[in-house]
Amino acid sequence: MTMKSSTRQVDGVTIVDLSGRITLGEGSVVLRDTVRDLLSKGQKKILLNLGDVNYIDSSGIGELVSAFTTAKNQGGELKLLNLTKKVHDLLQITKLYTVFDVKEDEAAGVKSFSK
Amino acid sequence: MSADRVSYTLDSTLETVNNAEETASRIAAEAGFDDEEIMKISMAVREAAVNAVLHGNAYDPSKKVTLAFERTVHDLVIVIRDQGKGLDASRIPDPLAPENLMKTSGRGIFLIRSFMDVVEIHPSQTGTELIMIKHVHGNPADPKEAPQ
């Protein structure tokens, strides 16, 4: 299954709902293009909803790191929401879980962004 | 001892990566591994295939990737070979080191080692051979299954 991405605005925060696989190829490209597009439009508070992402490989992990760094370098914030167990475990073993700001509740996640 | 071996010769394409993962998932399921182990095995094979196609053969259409699965009583043995310049595993930076944590690549071999019981990397001038072994659940040779 390929990856799908859709965005919505909640209180000045852009929530990106992702579903499918973030892997080498199309999945990673969709994520990269989505985040770059948002940043270019000045939408710098980004909450990536990974609740329907059932698989991620090392390229996908790299893409998450790249998105996080790119947002930060442009004065933005990128946080993760609703990790599945697989993605959670992968971020744990790669020691990235504590690097990312991970939220479990959408409303709290939106509120956590600086005003 | 029963043994069951199957081998594939594959092009250096992204499709090969996906096919290798799907094949690994099917064979691991047939070997009786549970869902979590199937995911680990198929992901290890995916990462190995990515290394072979991208870093080994560099998408060169004249170069092939060979992928073999062997089921024995005790193990699932997976061997993947490319025709690249040979991977020097000693030169792969530790992806968990603080200075490497935010790098966008370099986690493939680490994940393979995390997910499989035995991993051997044999580089040569004609390519790299990667051997990955997963012990069959309940195998006394598996230290994870040994009595405490």
Coordinates of C-alpha atoms in Angstrom, one line a residue:
Chain A
M1 CA 0.0 0.0 0.0
T2 CA 1.3 3.4 -0.9
M3 CA 1.2 6.4 1.4
K4 CA -1.6 9.0 1.5
S5 CA -1.3 12.4 3.0
S6 CA -3.9 15.1 3.8
T7 CA -3.7 18.2 5.9
R8 CA -6.1 20.2 8.0
Q9 CA -5.8 23.3 10.2
V10 CA -6.6 23.4 13.9
D11 CA -6.0 26.5 15.9
G12 CA -3.0 27.6 13.8
V13 CA -1.5 24.1 13.7
T14 CA -1.3 22.1 10.5
I15 CA -2.1 18.5 11.2
V16 CA -0.9 16.1 8.5
D17 CA -2.8 12.8 8.5
L18 CA -0.6 10.2 7.0
S19 CA -1.6 6.6 6.2
G20 CA 0.2 3.7 4.7
R21 CA 3.9 3.0 4.5
I22 CA 6.8 5.5 4.8
T23 CA 9.4 3.6 2.9
L24 CA 12.1 4.2 0.3
G25 CA 10.4 5.5 -2.8
E26 CA 7.0 7.0 -3.0
G27 CA 6.2 7.0 0.8
S28 CA 9.3 9.0 1.7
V29 CA 8.8 11.4 -1.2
V30 CA 5.2 12.1 -0.2
L31 CA 6.3 13.0 3.3
R32 CA 9.2 15.1 2.1
D33 CA 7.1 17.1 -0.4
T34 CA 4.3 17.6 2.0
V35 CA 6.5 19.1 4.8
R36 CA 8.5 21.2 2.3
D37 CA 5.3 22.5 0.8
L38 CA 3.9 23.5 4.2
L39 CA 7.1 25.2 5.2
S40 CA 7.2 27.2 2.0
K41 CA 3.7 28.4 2.6
G42 CA 4.7 29.6 6.1
Q43 CA 2.8 26.9 7.9
K44 CA 5.5 26.1 10.5
K45 CA 3.6 24.4 13.2
I46 CA 3.3 20.8 12.0
L47 CA 1.8 17.9 13.8
L48 CA 2.4 14.6 11.9
N49 CA -0.4 12.2 12.7
L50 CA 1.1 8.7 12.2
G51 CA -1.9 6.8 13.6
D52 CA -2.5 5.0 10.3
V53 CA 1.2 4.5 9.4
N54 CA 1.6 0.8 9.7
Y55 CA 5.1 0.4 8.4
I56 CA 8.3 2.5 8.2
D57 CA 11.8 1.5 7.1
S58 CA 15.2 3.1 7.6
S59 CA 14.6 5.5 4.7
G60 CA 11.3 6.5 6.3
I61 CA 13.0 7.1 9.7
G62 CA 15.6 9.2 7.8
E63 CA 12.8 11.2 6.2
L64 CA 11.2 11.9 9.6
V65 CA 14.6 13.1 10.9
S66 CA 14.9 15.3 7.8
A67 CA 11.4 16.7 8.2
F68 CA 12.1 17.5 11.9
T69 CA 15.5 19.2 11.1
T70 CA 14.1 21.1 8.1
A71 CA 11.2 22.5 10.1
K72 CA 13.5 23.5 13.0
N73 CA 16.0 25.1 10.7
Q74 CA 13.2 27.3 9.3
G75 CA 12.0 28.4 12.7
G76 CA 9.2 25.9 12.8
E77 CA 8.2 23.0 15.0
L78 CA 7.4 19.5 13.9
K79 CA 5.8 17.0 16.3
L80 CA 4.6 13.4 16.0
L81 CA 1.1 12.2 17.0
N82 CA -0.4 8.8 17.6
L83 CA 2.5 6.4 17.0
T84 CA 1.6 2.8 16.2
K85 CA 3.5 0.2 18.2
K86 CA 5.7 -0.6 15.3
V87 CA 6.8 3.0 14.7
H88 CA 7.1 3.6 18.5
D89 CA 9.4 0.5 18.8
L90 CA 11.5 1.6 15.9
L91 CA 12.0 5.1 17.3
Q92 CA 12.9 3.5 20.6
I93 CA 15.6 1.2 19.3
T94 CA 17.1 4.0 17.1
K95 CA 17.1 6.3 20.2
L96 CA 15.0 8.8 18.3
Y97 CA 11.9 8.6 20.5
T98 CA 13.3 11.2 22.9
V99 CA 14.5 13.4 20.1
F100 CA 11.1 13.8 18.6
D101 CA 8.3 15.5 20.5
V102 CA 5.7 12.7 20.6
K103 CA 2.1 13.4 21.5
E104 CA -0.7 10.8 22.2
D105 CA -3.6 13.2 22.2
E106 CA -4.4 15.5 19.3
A107 CA -6.0 18.4 21.3
A108 CA -3.0 18.4 23.8
G109 CA -0.7 18.1 20.8
V110 CA -2.2 21.2 19.2
K111 CA -2.1 23.2 22.5
S112 CA 1.6 22.3 23.0
F113 CA 2.7 24.5 20.1
S114 CA 4.0 27.9 21.0
K115 CA 1.5 30.7 20.3
Chain B
M1 CA 17.2 -32.9 9.3
S2 CA 14.8 -31.4 6.8
A3 CA 15.9 -28.5 4.6
D4 CA 14.0 -26.4 2.1
R5 CA 15.9 -23.9 -0.1
V6 CA 14.7 -21.3 -2.6
S7 CA 16.8 -18.8 -4.5
Y8 CA 15.9 -15.7 -6.6
T9 CA 18.0 -13.6 -9.0
L10 CA 16.7 -10.1 -9.1
D11 CA 17.2 -6.8 -10.9
S12 CA 18.7 -3.8 -9.2
T13 CA 15.4 -2.0 -8.9
L14 CA 13.1 -0.6 -6.2
E15 CA 10.6 -3.3 -7.2
T16 CA 13.2 -5.9 -6.1
V17 CA 13.2 -4.3 -2.6
N18 CA 9.5 -4.6 -2.3
N19 CA 9.4 -8.2 -3.7
A20 CA 12.2 -9.3 -1.4
E21 CA 10.3 -8.0 1.6
E22 CA 7.0 -9.7 0.5
T23 CA 8.8 -13.0 -0.2
A24 CA 10.5 -12.9 3.2
S25 CA 7.2 -12.2 4.9
R26 CA 5.6 -15.2 3.2
I27 CA 8.5 -17.6 3.9
A28 CA 8.7 -16.5 7.5
A29 CA 5.0 -17.1 7.9
E30 CA 5.3 -20.5 6.3
A31 CA 8.2 -21.3 8.7
G32 CA 5.9 -20.7 11.7
F33 CA 7.2 -17.4 13.0
D34 CA 4.7 -15.2 14.8
D35 CA 3.6 -11.8 13.4
E36 CA 6.2 -9.8 15.3
E37 CA 9.0 -12.0 14.2
I38 CA 7.7 -12.0 10.6
M39 CA 7.8 -8.2 10.6
K40 CA 11.4 -8.2 11.9
I41 CA 12.5 -10.8 9.4
S42 CA 10.8 -9.1 6.4
M43 CA 12.2 -5.7 7.5
A44 CA 15.7 -7.0 7.8
V45 CA 15.4 -8.4 4.3
R46 CA 14.0 -5.2 3.0
E47 CA 17.0 -3.2 4.5
A48 CA 19.4 -5.8 3.1
A49 CA 17.8 -5.5 -0.3
V50 CA 18.0 -1.7 -0.1
N51 CA 21.7 -2.0 0.6
A52 CA 22.2 -4.4 -2.2
V53 CA 20.2 -2.4 -4.8
L54 CA 21.3 1.1 -3.9
H55 CA 24.6 1.0 -2.2
G56 CA 25.9 -2.3 -3.7
N57 CA 24.7 -2.3 -7.3
A58 CA 23.8 1.4 -7.4
Y59 CA 20.8 0.6 -9.6
D60 CA 23.1 -0.7 -12.3
P61 CA 20.8 -2.7 -14.7
S62 CA 23.7 -5.0 -15.6
K63 CA 24.2 -6.1 -12.0
K64 CA 21.9 -8.6 -10.2
V65 CA 20.9 -9.3 -6.6
T66 CA 20.6 -12.9 -5.5
L67 CA 18.4 -13.7 -2.6
A68 CA 18.2 -17.2 -1.0
F69 CA 16.1 -18.6 1.8
E70 CA 16.9 -21.9 3.5
R71 CA 14.8 -23.5 6.2
T72 CA 16.3 -26.0 8.5
V73 CA 15.0 -27.6 11.6
H74 CA 16.6 -24.9 13.8
D75 CA 16.9 -21.8 11.6
L76 CA 15.7 -19.7 8.8
V77 CA 18.9 -18.7 6.9
I78 CA 18.7 -15.8 4.4
V79 CA 21.6 -14.9 2.1
I80 CA 21.6 -11.8 -0.1
R81 CA 24.4 -11.0 -2.5
D82 CA 25.1 -8.0 -4.7
Q83 CA 27.7 -7.3 -7.3
G84 CA 29.0 -4.0 -5.9
K85 CA 32.4 -2.9 -4.6
G86 CA 32.0 -4.6 -1.3
L87 CA 30.6 -3.2 1.9
D88 CA 33.2 -2.4 4.6
A89 CA 31.0 -2.8 7.7
S90 CA 33.8 -1.5 9.9
R91 CA 33.4 1.9 8.3
I92 CA 29.7 2.2 9.0
P93 CA 29.2 4.8 11.8
D94 CA 27.3 3.9 14.9
P95 CA 23.8 5.4 14.3
L96 CA 23.2 5.6 18.0
A97 CA 26.2 7.8 18.7
P98 CA 25.1 11.3 19.6
E99 CA 26.8 12.9 16.6
N100 CA 25.0 10.5 14.3
L101 CA 21.6 10.5 15.8
M102 CA 20.2 13.1 13.5
K103 CA 21.6 11.8 10.3
T104 CA 19.1 10.9 7.7
S105 CA 20.7 7.6 6.7
G106 CA 23.0 4.8 8.0
R107 CA 20.5 2.8 10.1
G108 CA 20.0 -0.2 7.7
I109 CA 22.7 -2.5 9.0
F110 CA 21.9 -1.5 12.6
L111 CA 18.2 -2.5 12.1
I112 CA 19.2 -5.8 10.5
R113 CA 21.5 -6.6 13.5
S114 CA 18.6 -5.7 15.8
F115 CA 16.1 -7.9 14.2
M116 CA 18.1 -11.0 13.3
D117 CA 19.9 -13.5 15.6
V118 CA 23.0 -13.8 13.6
V119 CA 24.3 -11.4 10.9
E120 CA 27.5 -11.9 8.9
I121 CA 28.8 -9.5 6.3
H122 CA 31.3 -10.9 3.8
P123 CA 32.6 -8.2 1.4
S124 CA 34.8 -8.9 -1.6
Q125 CA 35.9 -7.2 -4.7
T126 CA 33.0 -8.8 -6.6
G127 CA 30.3 -7.8 -4.2
T128 CA 28.9 -8.3 -0.7
E129 CA 27.3 -11.4 0.8
L130 CA 25.1 -10.8 3.8
I131 CA 24.0 -13.8 5.8
M132 CA 21.1 -13.4 8.2
I133 CA 19.9 -16.1 10.5
K134 CA 16.7 -16.3 12.6
H135 CA 16.4 -19.2 15.0
V136 CA 13.1 -21.1 14.9
H137 CA 11.0 -20.4 17.9
G138 CA 11.7 -22.9 20.7
N139 CA 15.1 -23.8 19.3
P140 CA 17.3 -24.7 22.3
A141 CA 20.2 -23.1 20.5
D142 CA 18.5 -19.8 20.8
P143 CA 19.8 -18.1 23.9
K144 CA 16.5 -16.1 24.2
E145 CA 14.8 -19.5 24.7
A146 CA 17.3 -21.0 27.1
P147 CA 16.1 -21.7 30.7
Q148 CA 17.2 -19.0 33.1

